[in-house]
Amino acid sequence: MSNFPPLPALEGELLLEVFSYRSSKYTPDGHESSERLAELGSSVLNMVIVYTLFSKRPLIAGHELKEKHQELLDTKIPEWLSLYGLKSKVRGLSDRSILDRLEESRFLFNSYVGGVYVQRGFPTVVQWISRLIDPDSEGISVPGDAASPPPYNSMSPVPPMPPAIAPPPTPGTPPPRIQSGLGILATFNQTCSQQGLTVNWDAVSDGPPHQPRWVVRCLVNNVHHGTGTGRNQKLAKEDAAKQALRSLGWGSFE
């Protein structure tokens, strides 16, 4: 029994109201009986019991959830009343054997739950009742509070996620500056390959055959990054590569 949670304390007028028997609206000393707290506590208790059972077994069948809920109401409430000695605290009652009836036991316990809800708040009720249901647990979290409710599991198959489309690679660390114009194309192509980029050259020429003028566009991942001109295709490519280096933020050739 040592694992059972302590009884949340009630204070003041609310404590007197909980333990005033319901045979009349008011007790002899003027304190209102616990009818309203019992109604409130019944709703709160039912919700907490169902939520606790669902939290422990999210895939529990609806009919089983209903049966276990009713079983707890029928068998555990008298046990919990005895555990905390709540029957002995009821006032205005000459025959205490009345409290042995299941209906009266529920009424008394519901009244106390209603009082705890009003004075201590919903999280206290959840922790208290969930640990009464399972004394070896640490209780459960309040829905919508610090922790989320257990995920809802459906028996329906989950459709596969579409394959992710990888974003185009971006330039990494700029390569070292080259102090000579020699090897510019080889260096540029190698750097693009290391960065996972695809290079294409779009070359056209105009002018007479003995004096052509080449225009080459440098396309990196199909994006234009530079245009070069020259008397032959190689020189035009080198010119386009220099512009592409600056466009990609990789420095420049000197």
PDB file of C-alpha atoms in Angstrom:
ATOM      1  CA  MET A   1       0.000   0.000   0.000  1.00  0.00           C
ATOM      2  CA  SER A   2       3.015   2.269   0.398  1.00  0.00           C
ATOM      3  CA  ASN A   3       3.071   2.951  -3.351  1.00  0.00           C
ATOM      4  CA  PHE A   4      -0.332   4.615  -3.324  1.00  0.00           C
ATOM      5  CA  PRO A   5      -0.220   8.393  -3.756  1.00  0.00           C
ATOM      6  CA  PRO A   6      -0.983  10.695  -0.826  1.00  0.00           C
ATOM      7  CA  LEU A   7      -4.441  12.203  -0.665  1.00  0.00           C
ATOM      8  CA  PRO A   8      -4.450  15.765  -2.061  1.00  0.00           C
ATOM      9  CA  ALA A   9      -5.384  18.037   0.821  1.00  0.00           C
ATOM     10  CA  LEU A  10      -8.466  20.261   0.878  1.00  0.00           C
ATOM     11  CA  GLU A  11      -8.843  23.338   3.036  1.00  0.00           C
ATOM     12  CA  GLY A  12     -11.433  25.723   4.427  1.00  0.00           C
ATOM     13  CA  GLU A  13     -15.070  25.839   3.412  1.00  0.00           C
ATOM     14  CA  LEU A  14     -14.529  23.416   0.550  1.00  0.00           C
ATOM     15  CA  LEU A  15     -13.389  20.698   2.942  1.00  0.00           C
ATOM     16  CA  LEU A  16     -16.562  21.141   5.017  1.00  0.00           C
ATOM     17  CA  GLU A  17     -18.694  21.032   1.888  1.00  0.00           C
ATOM     18  CA  VAL A  18     -17.158  17.749   0.688  1.00  0.00           C
ATOM     19  CA  PHE A  19     -17.863  15.965   3.958  1.00  0.00           C
ATOM     20  CA  SER A  20     -21.386  17.333   4.481  1.00  0.00           C
ATOM     21  CA  TYR A  21     -23.846  14.542   3.771  1.00  0.00           C
ATOM     22  CA  ARG A  22     -26.298  15.197   0.972  1.00  0.00           C
ATOM     23  CA  SER A  23     -29.566  14.441   2.793  1.00  0.00           C
ATOM     24  CA  SER A  24     -30.350  18.152   2.757  1.00  0.00           C
ATOM     25  CA  LYS A  25     -29.116  21.124   0.793  1.00  0.00           C
ATOM     26  CA  TYR A  26     -27.519  22.661   3.885  1.00  0.00           C
ATOM     27  CA  THR A  27     -25.991  21.113   6.987  1.00  0.00           C
ATOM     28  CA  PRO A  28     -27.137  22.225  10.465  1.00  0.00           C
ATOM     29  CA  ASP A  29     -24.240  24.684  10.692  1.00  0.00           C
ATOM     30  CA  GLY A  30     -25.116  26.282   7.359  1.00  0.00           C
ATOM     31  CA  HIS A  31     -22.530  24.683   5.068  1.00  0.00           C
ATOM     32  CA  GLU A  32     -23.818  23.635   1.679  1.00  0.00           C
ATOM     33  CA  SER A  33     -23.835  19.898   1.003  1.00  0.00           C
ATOM     34  CA  SER A  34     -21.639  18.343  -1.678  1.00  0.00           C
ATOM     35  CA  GLU A  35     -24.183  17.816  -4.490  1.00  0.00           C
ATOM     36  CA  ARG A  36     -22.520  20.245  -6.885  1.00  0.00           C
ATOM     37  CA  LEU A  37     -19.009  18.970  -6.175  1.00  0.00           C
ATOM     38  CA  ALA A  38     -20.124  15.379  -6.778  1.00  0.00           C
ATOM     39  CA  GLU A  39     -21.539  16.311 -10.173  1.00  0.00           C
ATOM     40  CA  LEU A  40     -18.348  18.117 -11.127  1.00  0.00           C
ATOM     41  CA  GLY A  41     -16.114  15.380  -9.728  1.00  0.00           C
ATOM     42  CA  SER A  42     -17.993  12.650 -11.594  1.00  0.00           C
ATOM     43  CA  SER A  43     -17.272  14.274 -14.951  1.00  0.00           C
ATOM     44  CA  VAL A  44     -13.624  14.945 -14.097  1.00  0.00           C
ATOM     45  CA  LEU A  45     -13.066  11.430 -12.727  1.00  0.00           C
ATOM     46  CA  ASN A  46     -14.586   9.742 -15.776  1.00  0.00           C
ATOM     47  CA  MET A  47     -12.398  11.770 -18.116  1.00  0.00           C
ATOM     48  CA  VAL A  48      -9.206  11.079 -16.150  1.00  0.00           C
ATOM     49  CA  ILE A  49      -9.890   7.338 -15.908  1.00  0.00           C
ATOM     50  CA  VAL A  50     -10.533   7.010 -19.638  1.00  0.00           C
ATOM     51  CA  TYR A  51      -7.493   9.116 -20.501  1.00  0.00           C
ATOM     52  CA  THR A  52      -5.269   7.077 -18.172  1.00  0.00           C
ATOM     53  CA  LEU A  53      -6.391   3.789 -19.711  1.00  0.00           C
ATOM     54  CA  PHE A  54      -5.936   5.185 -23.210  1.00  0.00           C
ATOM     55  CA  SER A  55      -2.458   6.516 -22.371  1.00  0.00           C
ATOM     56  CA  LYS A  56      -1.314   3.088 -21.258  1.00  0.00           C
ATOM     57  CA  ARG A  57      -2.823   1.313 -24.283  1.00  0.00           C
ATOM     58  CA  PRO A  58      -3.462   3.669 -27.220  1.00  0.00           C
ATOM     59  CA  LEU A  59      -4.735   0.768 -29.349  1.00  0.00           C
ATOM     60  CA  ILE A  60      -7.237  -0.479 -26.769  1.00  0.00           C
ATOM     61  CA  ALA A  61     -10.571  -1.423 -28.322  1.00  0.00           C
ATOM     62  CA  GLY A  62     -13.520   0.827 -27.559  1.00  0.00           C
ATOM     63  CA  HIS A  63     -15.585  -1.878 -25.875  1.00  0.00           C
ATOM     64  CA  GLU A  64     -12.647  -2.921 -23.691  1.00  0.00           C
ATOM     65  CA  LEU A  65     -11.995   0.692 -22.720  1.00  0.00           C
ATOM     66  CA  LYS A  66     -15.621   1.025 -21.647  1.00  0.00           C
ATOM     67  CA  GLU A  67     -15.522  -2.231 -19.653  1.00  0.00           C
ATOM     68  CA  LYS A  68     -12.322  -1.361 -17.786  1.00  0.00           C
ATOM     69  CA  HIS A  69     -13.646   2.113 -17.054  1.00  0.00           C
ATOM     70  CA  GLN A  70     -16.795   0.670 -15.490  1.00  0.00           C
ATOM     71  CA  GLU A  71     -14.806  -1.958 -13.598  1.00  0.00           C
ATOM     72  CA  LEU A  72     -12.695   0.727 -11.939  1.00  0.00           C
ATOM     73  CA  LEU A  73     -15.791   2.675 -10.907  1.00  0.00           C
ATOM     74  CA  ASP A  74     -17.439  -0.443  -9.442  1.00  0.00           C
ATOM     75  CA  THR A  75     -14.491  -2.066  -7.665  1.00  0.00           C
ATOM     76  CA  LYS A  76     -11.828   0.529  -6.933  1.00  0.00           C
ATOM     77  CA  ILE A  77     -13.770   3.446  -5.475  1.00  0.00           C
ATOM     78  CA  PRO A  78     -14.755   1.571  -2.272  1.00  0.00           C
ATOM     79  CA  GLU A  79     -11.125   0.472  -1.937  1.00  0.00           C
ATOM     80  CA  TRP A  80      -9.856   4.037  -2.363  1.00  0.00           C
ATOM     81  CA  LEU A  81     -12.324   5.362   0.212  1.00  0.00           C
ATOM     82  CA  SER A  82     -11.061   2.830   2.749  1.00  0.00           C
ATOM     83  CA  LEU A  83      -7.453   3.574   1.866  1.00  0.00           C
ATOM     84  CA  TYR A  84      -7.851   7.233   2.835  1.00  0.00           C
ATOM     85  CA  GLY A  85     -10.452   6.747   5.581  1.00  0.00           C
ATOM     86  CA  LEU A  86     -12.818   9.196   3.909  1.00  0.00           C
ATOM     87  CA  LYS A  87     -16.042   7.601   5.165  1.00  0.00           C
ATOM     88  CA  SER A  88     -15.203   8.388   8.775  1.00  0.00           C
ATOM     89  CA  LYS A  89     -15.006  12.104   7.981  1.00  0.00           C
ATOM     90  CA  VAL A  90     -18.570  12.510   6.687  1.00  0.00           C
ATOM     91  CA  ARG A  91     -20.723  14.718   8.932  1.00  0.00           C
ATOM     92  CA  GLY A  92     -24.459  14.816   9.519  1.00  0.00           C
ATOM     93  CA  LEU A  93     -24.961  11.072   9.139  1.00  0.00           C
ATOM     94  CA  SER A  94     -26.274   8.853  11.945  1.00  0.00           C
ATOM     95  CA  ASP A  95     -26.037   5.524  10.108  1.00  0.00           C
ATOM     96  CA  ARG A  96     -22.627   5.226   8.436  1.00  0.00           C
ATOM     97  CA  SER A  97     -23.479   1.869   6.907  1.00  0.00           C
ATOM     98  CA  ILE A  98     -25.281   3.883   4.226  1.00  0.00           C
ATOM     99  CA  LEU A  99     -21.853   4.785   2.851  1.00  0.00           C
ATOM    100  CA  ASP A 100     -21.197   1.114   2.088  1.00  0.00           C
ATOM    101  CA  ARG A 101     -23.658   1.311  -0.770  1.00  0.00           C
ATOM    102  CA  LEU A 102     -21.882   1.668  -4.106  1.00  0.00           C
ATOM    103  CA  GLU A 103     -23.949   4.699  -5.073  1.00  0.00           C
ATOM    104  CA  GLU A 104     -23.042   6.507  -1.848  1.00  0.00           C
ATOM    105  CA  SER A 105     -19.383   5.504  -2.140  1.00  0.00           C
ATOM    106  CA  ARG A 106     -19.233   6.973  -5.617  1.00  0.00           C
ATOM    107  CA  PHE A 107     -20.966  10.142  -4.470  1.00  0.00           C
ATOM    108  CA  LEU A 108     -18.465  10.707  -1.664  1.00  0.00           C
ATOM    109  CA  PHE A 109     -15.429  10.022  -3.830  1.00  0.00           C
ATOM    110  CA  ASN A 110     -16.782  12.165  -6.675  1.00  0.00           C
ATOM    111  CA  SER A 111     -17.300  15.004  -4.204  1.00  0.00           C
ATOM    112  CA  TYR A 112     -13.697  14.807  -3.090  1.00  0.00           C
ATOM    113  CA  VAL A 113     -12.445  14.687  -6.691  1.00  0.00           C
ATOM    114  CA  GLY A 114     -14.552  17.761  -7.443  1.00  0.00           C
ATOM    115  CA  GLY A 115     -13.039  19.544  -4.464  1.00  0.00           C
ATOM    116  CA  VAL A 116      -9.493  18.691  -5.543  1.00  0.00           C
ATOM    117  CA  TYR A 117     -10.250  19.927  -9.051  1.00  0.00           C
ATOM    118  CA  VAL A 118     -11.593  23.247  -7.762  1.00  0.00           C
ATOM    119  CA  GLN A 119      -8.890  23.877  -5.175  1.00  0.00           C
ATOM    120  CA  ARG A 120      -5.792  22.147  -6.587  1.00  0.00           C
ATOM    121  CA  GLY A 121      -6.388  22.122 -10.320  1.00  0.00           C
ATOM    122  CA  PHE A 122      -6.699  19.540 -13.060  1.00  0.00           C
ATOM    123  CA  PRO A 123      -3.005  18.455 -13.178  1.00  0.00           C
ATOM    124  CA  THR A 124      -3.213  17.409  -9.514  1.00  0.00           C
ATOM    125  CA  VAL A 125      -6.316  15.311 -10.215  1.00  0.00           C
ATOM    126  CA  VAL A 126      -4.647  13.602 -13.184  1.00  0.00           C
ATOM    127  CA  GLN A 127      -1.493  12.730 -11.253  1.00  0.00           C
ATOM    128  CA  TRP A 128      -3.458  11.509  -8.244  1.00  0.00           C
ATOM    129  CA  ILE A 129      -6.023   9.332 -10.064  1.00  0.00           C
ATOM    130  CA  SER A 130      -3.549   7.899 -12.592  1.00  0.00           C
ATOM    131  CA  ARG A 131      -1.330   6.737  -9.730  1.00  0.00           C
ATOM    132  CA  LEU A 132      -4.315   5.269  -7.911  1.00  0.00           C
ATOM    133  CA  ILE A 133      -5.085   3.226 -11.026  1.00  0.00           C
ATOM    134  CA  ASP A 134      -1.452   2.128 -11.330  1.00  0.00           C
ATOM    135  CA  PRO A 135       0.364   2.656  -7.993  1.00  0.00           C
ATOM    136  CA  ASP A 136       3.714   1.547  -9.435  1.00  0.00           C
ATOM    137  CA  SER A 137       3.707   4.247 -12.116  1.00  0.00           C
ATOM    138  CA  GLU A 138       4.831   7.856 -11.864  1.00  0.00           C
ATOM    139  CA  GLY A 139       1.500   9.129 -13.134  1.00  0.00           C
ATOM    140  CA  ILE A 140       0.765  10.603 -16.534  1.00  0.00           C
ATOM    141  CA  SER A 141       1.055  14.056 -18.041  1.00  0.00           C
ATOM    142  CA  VAL A 142      -1.876  16.387 -18.397  1.00  0.00           C
ATOM    143  CA  PRO A 143      -3.225  16.595 -21.977  1.00  0.00           C
ATOM    144  CA  GLY A 144      -1.926  19.760 -23.587  1.00  0.00           C
ATOM    145  CA  ASP A 145       0.514  20.381 -20.731  1.00  0.00           C
ATOM    146  CA  ALA A 146       4.292  19.884 -20.687  1.00  0.00           C
ATOM    147  CA  ALA A 147       4.052  16.553 -22.476  1.00  0.00           C
ATOM    148  CA  SER A 148       1.805  15.660 -25.363  1.00  0.00           C
ATOM    149  CA  PRO A 149      -0.772  12.860 -25.242  1.00  0.00           C
ATOM    150  CA  PRO A 150       0.363   9.527 -26.694  1.00  0.00           C
ATOM    151  CA  PRO A 151       0.266   9.511 -30.481  1.00  0.00           C
ATOM    152  CA  TYR A 152      -2.913   8.152 -32.003  1.00  0.00           C
ATOM    153  CA  ASN A 153      -2.190   4.897 -33.773  1.00  0.00           C
ATOM    154  CA  SER A 154      -4.352   3.796 -36.655  1.00  0.00           C
ATOM    155  CA  MET A 155      -4.477   0.294 -38.078  1.00  0.00           C
ATOM    156  CA  SER A 156      -4.638   1.783 -41.565  1.00  0.00           C
ATOM    157  CA  PRO A 157      -1.377   1.536 -43.525  1.00  0.00           C
ATOM    158  CA  VAL A 158       0.567   4.741 -43.791  1.00  0.00           C
ATOM    159  CA  PRO A 159       1.231   5.757 -47.415  1.00  0.00           C
ATOM    160  CA  PRO A 160       4.926   5.932 -48.273  1.00  0.00           C
ATOM    161  CA  MET A 161       6.537   9.321 -48.320  1.00  0.00           C
ATOM    162  CA  PRO A 162       7.497  10.605 -51.767  1.00  0.00           C
ATOM    163  CA  PRO A 163      11.234  10.505 -52.436  1.00  0.00           C
ATOM    164  CA  ALA A 164      13.003  13.636 -51.363  1.00  0.00           C
ATOM    165  CA  ILE A 165      14.424  15.834 -54.089  1.00  0.00           C
ATOM    166  CA  ALA A 166      17.942  16.823 -53.226  1.00  0.00           C
ATOM    167  CA  PRO A 167      18.588  20.565 -53.496  1.00  0.00           C
ATOM    168  CA  PRO A 168      21.237  21.647 -55.956  1.00  0.00           C
ATOM    169  CA  PRO A 169      24.679  21.623 -54.362  1.00  0.00           C
ATOM    170  CA  THR A 170      26.109  24.934 -53.328  1.00  0.00           C
ATOM    171  CA  PRO A 171      29.697  26.058 -53.649  1.00  0.00           C
ATOM    172  CA  GLY A 172      31.843  25.121 -50.701  1.00  0.00           C
ATOM    173  CA  THR A 173      35.048  26.697 -49.467  1.00  0.00           C
ATOM    174  CA  PRO A 174      36.654  28.881 -52.172  1.00  0.00           C
ATOM    175  CA  PRO A 175      39.736  27.264 -53.711  1.00  0.00           C
ATOM    176  CA  PRO A 176      43.148  28.940 -53.364  1.00  0.00           C
ATOM    177  CA  ARG A 177      43.861  31.843 -55.654  1.00  0.00           C
ATOM    178  CA  ILE A 178      45.916  30.879 -58.705  1.00  0.00           C
ATOM    179  CA  GLN A 179      48.875  33.129 -59.422  1.00  0.00           C
ATOM    180  CA  SER A 180      49.077  32.256 -63.114  1.00  0.00           C
ATOM    181  CA  GLY A 181      46.635  31.994 -65.995  1.00  0.00           C
ATOM    182  CA  LEU A 182      47.982  28.538 -66.812  1.00  0.00           C
ATOM    183  CA  GLY A 183      45.695  25.628 -66.016  1.00  0.00           C
ATOM    184  CA  ILE A 184      42.596  27.740 -65.471  1.00  0.00           C
ATOM    185  CA  LEU A 185      40.237  25.354 -67.274  1.00  0.00           C
ATOM    186  CA  ALA A 186      41.630  22.257 -65.581  1.00  0.00           C
ATOM    187  CA  THR A 187      41.467  23.941 -62.180  1.00  0.00           C
ATOM    188  CA  PHE A 188      37.930  25.245 -62.750  1.00  0.00           C
ATOM    189  CA  ASN A 189      36.624  21.879 -63.948  1.00  0.00           C
ATOM    190  CA  GLN A 190      38.297  20.062 -61.053  1.00  0.00           C
ATOM    191  CA  THR A 191      36.838  22.475 -58.483  1.00  0.00           C
ATOM    192  CA  CYS A 192      33.331  22.085 -59.905  1.00  0.00           C
ATOM    193  CA  SER A 193      33.699  18.311 -59.795  1.00  0.00           C
ATOM    194  CA  GLN A 194      34.786  18.435 -56.143  1.00  0.00           C
ATOM    195  CA  GLN A 195      31.727  20.548 -55.314  1.00  0.00           C
ATOM    196  CA  GLY A 196      29.400  18.151 -57.123  1.00  0.00           C
ATOM    197  CA  LEU A 197      28.576  20.678 -59.837  1.00  0.00           C
ATOM    198  CA  THR A 198      28.032  19.962 -63.517  1.00  0.00           C
ATOM    199  CA  VAL A 199      29.752  22.214 -66.068  1.00  0.00           C
ATOM    200  CA  ASN A 200      28.620  22.698 -69.658  1.00  0.00           C
ATOM    201  CA  TRP A 201      30.114  24.952 -72.319  1.00  0.00           C
ATOM    202  CA  ASP A 202      27.926  26.541 -74.989  1.00  0.00           C
ATOM    203  CA  ALA A 203      30.262  27.650 -77.815  1.00  0.00           C
ATOM    204  CA  VAL A 204      29.490  29.472 -81.063  1.00  0.00           C
ATOM    205  CA  SER A 205      31.720  31.274 -83.590  1.00  0.00           C
ATOM    206  CA  ASP A 206      31.223  34.027 -86.133  1.00  0.00           C
ATOM    207  CA  GLY A 207      33.406  35.981 -88.529  1.00  0.00           C
ATOM    208  CA  PRO A 208      35.398  34.770 -91.537  1.00  0.00           C
ATOM    209  CA  PRO A 209      37.068  31.337 -91.398  1.00  0.00           C
ATOM    210  CA  HIS A 210      40.562  32.827 -91.332  1.00  0.00           C
ATOM    211  CA  GLN A 211      39.698  35.166 -88.444  1.00  0.00           C
ATOM    212  CA  PRO A 212      36.922  33.588 -86.331  1.00  0.00           C
ATOM    213  CA  ARG A 213      35.538  35.064 -83.136  1.00  0.00           C
ATOM    214  CA  TRP A 214      34.425  32.560 -80.524  1.00  0.00           C
ATOM    215  CA  VAL A 215      31.786  33.204 -77.858  1.00  0.00           C
ATOM    216  CA  VAL A 216      31.525  30.622 -75.065  1.00  0.00           C
ATOM    217  CA  ARG A 217      28.929  30.574 -72.282  1.00  0.00           C
ATOM    218  CA  CYS A 218      29.767  28.737 -69.034  1.00  0.00           C
ATOM    219  CA  LEU A 219      26.780  26.899 -67.509  1.00  0.00           C
ATOM    220  CA  VAL A 220      27.103  25.486 -63.967  1.00  0.00           C
ATOM    221  CA  ASN A 221      24.188  23.206 -63.083  1.00  0.00           C
ATOM    222  CA  ASN A 222      22.446  24.726 -66.114  1.00  0.00           C
ATOM    223  CA  VAL A 223      22.809  28.244 -64.677  1.00  0.00           C
ATOM    224  CA  HIS A 224      24.738  30.823 -66.699  1.00  0.00           C
ATOM    225  CA  HIS A 225      27.751  32.141 -64.758  1.00  0.00           C
ATOM    226  CA  GLY A 226      29.994  33.689 -67.388  1.00  0.00           C
ATOM    227  CA  THR A 227      30.543  34.463 -71.076  1.00  0.00           C
ATOM    228  CA  GLY A 228      33.989  34.599 -72.687  1.00  0.00           C
ATOM    229  CA  THR A 229      35.278  35.632 -76.087  1.00  0.00           C
ATOM    230  CA  GLY A 230      38.492  34.840 -77.941  1.00  0.00           C
ATOM    231  CA  ARG A 231      40.105  34.112 -81.280  1.00  0.00           C
ATOM    232  CA  ASN A 232      39.774  30.406 -80.557  1.00  0.00           C
ATOM    233  CA  GLN A 233      37.513  28.244 -78.450  1.00  0.00           C
ATOM    234  CA  LYS A 234      40.119  27.549 -75.745  1.00  0.00           C
ATOM    235  CA  LEU A 235      40.760  31.227 -75.051  1.00  0.00           C
ATOM    236  CA  ALA A 236      37.024  31.937 -74.984  1.00  0.00           C
ATOM    237  CA  LYS A 237      36.523  29.121 -72.472  1.00  0.00           C
ATOM    238  CA  GLU A 238      39.286  30.499 -70.260  1.00  0.00           C
ATOM    239  CA  ASP A 239      37.682  33.927 -70.349  1.00  0.00           C
ATOM    240  CA  ALA A 240      34.286  32.432 -69.462  1.00  0.00           C
ATOM    241  CA  ALA A 241      35.847  30.387 -66.632  1.00  0.00           C
ATOM    242  CA  LYS A 242      37.360  33.551 -65.096  1.00  0.00           C
ATOM    243  CA  GLN A 243      33.949  35.213 -65.055  1.00  0.00           C
ATOM    244  CA  ALA A 244      32.345  32.083 -63.599  1.00  0.00           C
ATOM    245  CA  LEU A 245      34.892  31.998 -60.777  1.00  0.00           C
ATOM    246  CA  ARG A 246      33.956  35.523 -59.749  1.00  0.00           C
ATOM    247  CA  SER A 247      30.236  34.795 -60.134  1.00  0.00           C
ATOM    248  CA  LEU A 248      30.478  31.733 -57.879  1.00  0.00           C
ATOM    249  CA  GLY A 249      32.490  33.626 -55.270  1.00  0.00           C
ATOM    250  CA  TRP A 250      35.582  31.475 -55.654  1.00  0.00           C
ATOM    251  CA  GLY A 251      38.044  34.307 -56.207  1.00  0.00           C
ATOM    252  CA  SER A 252      39.817  35.238 -59.410  1.00  0.00           C
ATOM    253  CA  PHE A 253      42.833  34.303 -61.474  1.00  0.00           C
ATOM    254  CA  GLU A 254      45.733  36.727 -61.677  1.00  0.00           C
TER     255      GLU A 254
END
